[in-house]
């Protein structure tokens, strides 16, 4: 795994354990999304048995998970969005994903 539950909870500023199962499912889904979008595998260690950091990937995954976590409702919170993902979210995540795809 690229991210741990503790890393994501820290990013989300979640102190309680009530949503651990939900957050863990978001981690699994986000990492699968990243693998599918980039066509890359993300091994935990390199050929020299050193742990790989994946710092850019972590930023992307945290943004994606935070968005999913904060927007769990089937209906948009902001009626002006009409159910669309706001540009404030899509621009940085698209930019990151483009870099990760290369």
PDB file of C-alpha atoms in Angstrom:
ATOM      1  CA  UNK A   1       0.000   0.000   0.000  1.00  0.00           C
ATOM      2  CA  UNK A   2       1.115   3.516  -0.763  1.00  0.00           C
ATOM      3  CA  UNK A   3      -0.801   5.117   2.108  1.00  0.00           C
ATOM      4  CA  UNK A   4      -1.522   3.903   5.609  1.00  0.00           C
ATOM      5  CA  UNK A   5      -4.741   4.459   7.489  1.00  0.00           C
ATOM      6  CA  UNK A   6      -2.881   6.680   9.964  1.00  0.00           C
ATOM      7  CA  UNK A   7      -1.476   8.866   7.171  1.00  0.00           C
ATOM      8  CA  UNK A   8      -4.923   9.410   5.688  1.00  0.00           C
ATOM      9  CA  UNK A   9      -6.579  10.043   9.039  1.00  0.00           C
ATOM     10  CA  UNK A  10      -3.886  12.603   9.804  1.00  0.00           C
ATOM     11  CA  UNK A  11      -4.485  14.306   6.441  1.00  0.00           C
ATOM     12  CA  UNK A  12      -8.251  14.287   7.026  1.00  0.00           C
ATOM     13  CA  UNK A  13      -7.773  15.435  10.626  1.00  0.00           C
ATOM     14  CA  UNK A  14      -9.857  12.524  11.885  1.00  0.00           C
ATOM     15  CA  UNK A  15      -9.105  11.502  15.467  1.00  0.00           C
ATOM     16  CA  UNK A  16     -11.839   8.949  16.123  1.00  0.00           C
ATOM     17  CA  UNK A  17     -11.899   5.370  14.884  1.00  0.00           C
ATOM     18  CA  UNK A  18     -15.568   5.406  13.868  1.00  0.00           C
ATOM     19  CA  UNK A  19     -14.852   5.825  10.146  1.00  0.00           C
ATOM     20  CA  UNK A  20     -11.777   3.592   9.923  1.00  0.00           C
ATOM     21  CA  UNK A  21     -13.480   0.958   7.768  1.00  0.00           C
ATOM     22  CA  UNK A  22     -14.835   3.619   5.408  1.00  0.00           C
ATOM     23  CA  UNK A  23     -11.483   5.393   5.150  1.00  0.00           C
ATOM     24  CA  UNK A  24      -9.694   2.072   4.573  1.00  0.00           C
ATOM     25  CA  UNK A  25     -12.111   1.270   1.736  1.00  0.00           C
ATOM     26  CA  UNK A  26     -11.369   4.683   0.209  1.00  0.00           C
ATOM     27  CA  UNK A  27      -7.630   3.951   0.426  1.00  0.00           C
ATOM     28  CA  UNK A  28      -8.050   0.652  -1.413  1.00  0.00           C
ATOM     29  CA  UNK A  29     -10.319   2.232  -4.047  1.00  0.00           C
ATOM     30  CA  UNK A  30      -8.050   5.263  -4.556  1.00  0.00           C
ATOM     31  CA  UNK A  31      -4.955   3.118  -4.997  1.00  0.00           C
ATOM     32  CA  UNK A  32      -6.797   0.899  -7.482  1.00  0.00           C
ATOM     33  CA  UNK A  33      -7.930   4.041  -9.315  1.00  0.00           C
ATOM     34  CA  UNK A  34      -4.342   5.307  -9.464  1.00  0.00           C
ATOM     35  CA  UNK A  35      -3.063   1.980 -10.809  1.00  0.00           C
ATOM     36  CA  UNK A  36      -5.807   1.855 -13.437  1.00  0.00           C
ATOM     37  CA  UNK A  37      -5.294   5.490 -14.459  1.00  0.00           C
ATOM     38  CA  UNK A  38      -1.514   5.245 -14.774  1.00  0.00           C
ATOM     39  CA  UNK A  39      -1.129   1.634 -15.848  1.00  0.00           C
ATOM     40  CA  UNK A  40       1.710   1.368 -13.333  1.00  0.00           C
ATOM     41  CA  UNK A  41       2.384  -0.923 -10.426  1.00  0.00           C
ATOM     42  CA  UNK A  42       3.537   0.536  -7.124  1.00  0.00           C
ATOM     43  CA  UNK A  43       5.777  -1.958  -5.328  1.00  0.00           C
ATOM     44  CA  UNK A  44       6.643  -1.215  -1.708  1.00  0.00           C
ATOM     45  CA  UNK A  45      10.386  -1.677  -2.284  1.00  0.00           C
ATOM     46  CA  UNK A  46      12.805  -1.101  -5.145  1.00  0.00           C
ATOM     47  CA  UNK A  47      15.288  -3.615  -6.561  1.00  0.00           C
ATOM     48  CA  UNK A  48      17.727  -2.866  -3.726  1.00  0.00           C
ATOM     49  CA  UNK A  49      15.081  -3.623  -1.060  1.00  0.00           C
ATOM     50  CA  UNK A  50      14.684   0.085  -0.197  1.00  0.00           C
ATOM     51  CA  UNK A  51      11.225   1.402   0.672  1.00  0.00           C
ATOM     52  CA  UNK A  52       9.825   3.670  -2.053  1.00  0.00           C
ATOM     53  CA  UNK A  53       8.303   6.956  -0.850  1.00  0.00           C
ATOM     54  CA  UNK A  54       5.802   7.821  -3.621  1.00  0.00           C
ATOM     55  CA  UNK A  55       5.426  11.378  -2.298  1.00  0.00           C
ATOM     56  CA  UNK A  56       3.602  12.779  -5.344  1.00  0.00           C
ATOM     57  CA  UNK A  57       1.295   9.782  -5.421  1.00  0.00           C
ATOM     58  CA  UNK A  58       0.517  10.315  -1.724  1.00  0.00           C
ATOM     59  CA  UNK A  59      -0.529  13.905  -2.383  1.00  0.00           C
ATOM     60  CA  UNK A  60      -2.821  12.773  -5.189  1.00  0.00           C
ATOM     61  CA  UNK A  61      -4.325   9.935  -3.172  1.00  0.00           C
ATOM     62  CA  UNK A  62      -4.907  12.125  -0.120  1.00  0.00           C
ATOM     63  CA  UNK A  63      -6.696  14.730  -2.261  1.00  0.00           C
ATOM     64  CA  UNK A  64      -8.864  12.067  -3.861  1.00  0.00           C
ATOM     65  CA  UNK A  65      -9.698  10.355  -0.578  1.00  0.00           C
ATOM     66  CA  UNK A  66     -10.431  13.682   1.138  1.00  0.00           C
ATOM     67  CA  UNK A  67     -12.819  14.598  -1.662  1.00  0.00           C
ATOM     68  CA  UNK A  68     -14.615  11.260  -1.411  1.00  0.00           C
ATOM     69  CA  UNK A  69     -14.732  11.452   2.383  1.00  0.00           C
ATOM     70  CA  UNK A  70     -16.114  14.989   2.463  1.00  0.00           C
ATOM     71  CA  UNK A  71     -18.625  14.420  -0.359  1.00  0.00           C
ATOM     72  CA  UNK A  72     -20.301  11.155   0.580  1.00  0.00           C
ATOM     73  CA  UNK A  73     -23.796  12.397  -0.166  1.00  0.00           C
ATOM     74  CA  UNK A  74     -25.564  11.318  -3.333  1.00  0.00           C
ATOM     75  CA  UNK A  75     -26.849  14.893  -3.743  1.00  0.00           C
ATOM     76  CA  UNK A  76     -24.449  17.813  -4.137  1.00  0.00           C
ATOM     77  CA  UNK A  77     -24.111  20.075  -1.106  1.00  0.00           C
ATOM     78  CA  UNK A  78     -23.821  23.143  -3.291  1.00  0.00           C
ATOM     79  CA  UNK A  79     -26.780  23.374  -5.653  1.00  0.00           C
ATOM     80  CA  UNK A  80     -24.769  25.462  -8.117  1.00  0.00           C
ATOM     81  CA  UNK A  81     -22.532  22.476  -8.773  1.00  0.00           C
ATOM     82  CA  UNK A  82     -25.402  20.468 -10.278  1.00  0.00           C
ATOM     83  CA  UNK A  83     -23.658  17.297  -9.167  1.00  0.00           C
ATOM     84  CA  UNK A  84     -20.438  18.085 -11.029  1.00  0.00           C
ATOM     85  CA  UNK A  85     -17.013  17.925  -9.432  1.00  0.00           C
ATOM     86  CA  UNK A  86     -15.813  21.511  -8.894  1.00  0.00           C
ATOM     87  CA  UNK A  87     -12.888  22.854 -10.908  1.00  0.00           C
ATOM     88  CA  UNK A  88     -11.049  23.625  -7.652  1.00  0.00           C
ATOM     89  CA  UNK A  89     -10.790  19.874  -7.186  1.00  0.00           C
ATOM     90  CA  UNK A  90     -10.346  18.683 -10.745  1.00  0.00           C
ATOM     91  CA  UNK A  91      -7.575  21.040 -11.889  1.00  0.00           C
ATOM     92  CA  UNK A  92      -4.969  20.062  -9.273  1.00  0.00           C
ATOM     93  CA  UNK A  93      -5.871  16.386  -9.363  1.00  0.00           C
ATOM     94  CA  UNK A  94      -5.824  16.240 -13.166  1.00  0.00           C
ATOM     95  CA  UNK A  95      -2.461  17.980 -13.171  1.00  0.00           C
ATOM     96  CA  UNK A  96      -1.058  15.518 -10.644  1.00  0.00           C
ATOM     97  CA  UNK A  97      -2.501  12.518 -12.457  1.00  0.00           C
ATOM     98  CA  UNK A  98      -1.013  13.686 -15.753  1.00  0.00           C
ATOM     99  CA  UNK A  99       2.424  13.833 -14.139  1.00  0.00           C
ATOM    100  CA  UNK A 100       1.973  10.411 -12.582  1.00  0.00           C
ATOM    101  CA  UNK A 101       0.937   8.921 -15.935  1.00  0.00           C
ATOM    102  CA  UNK A 102       4.230   9.928 -17.550  1.00  0.00           C
TER     103      UNK A 102
END
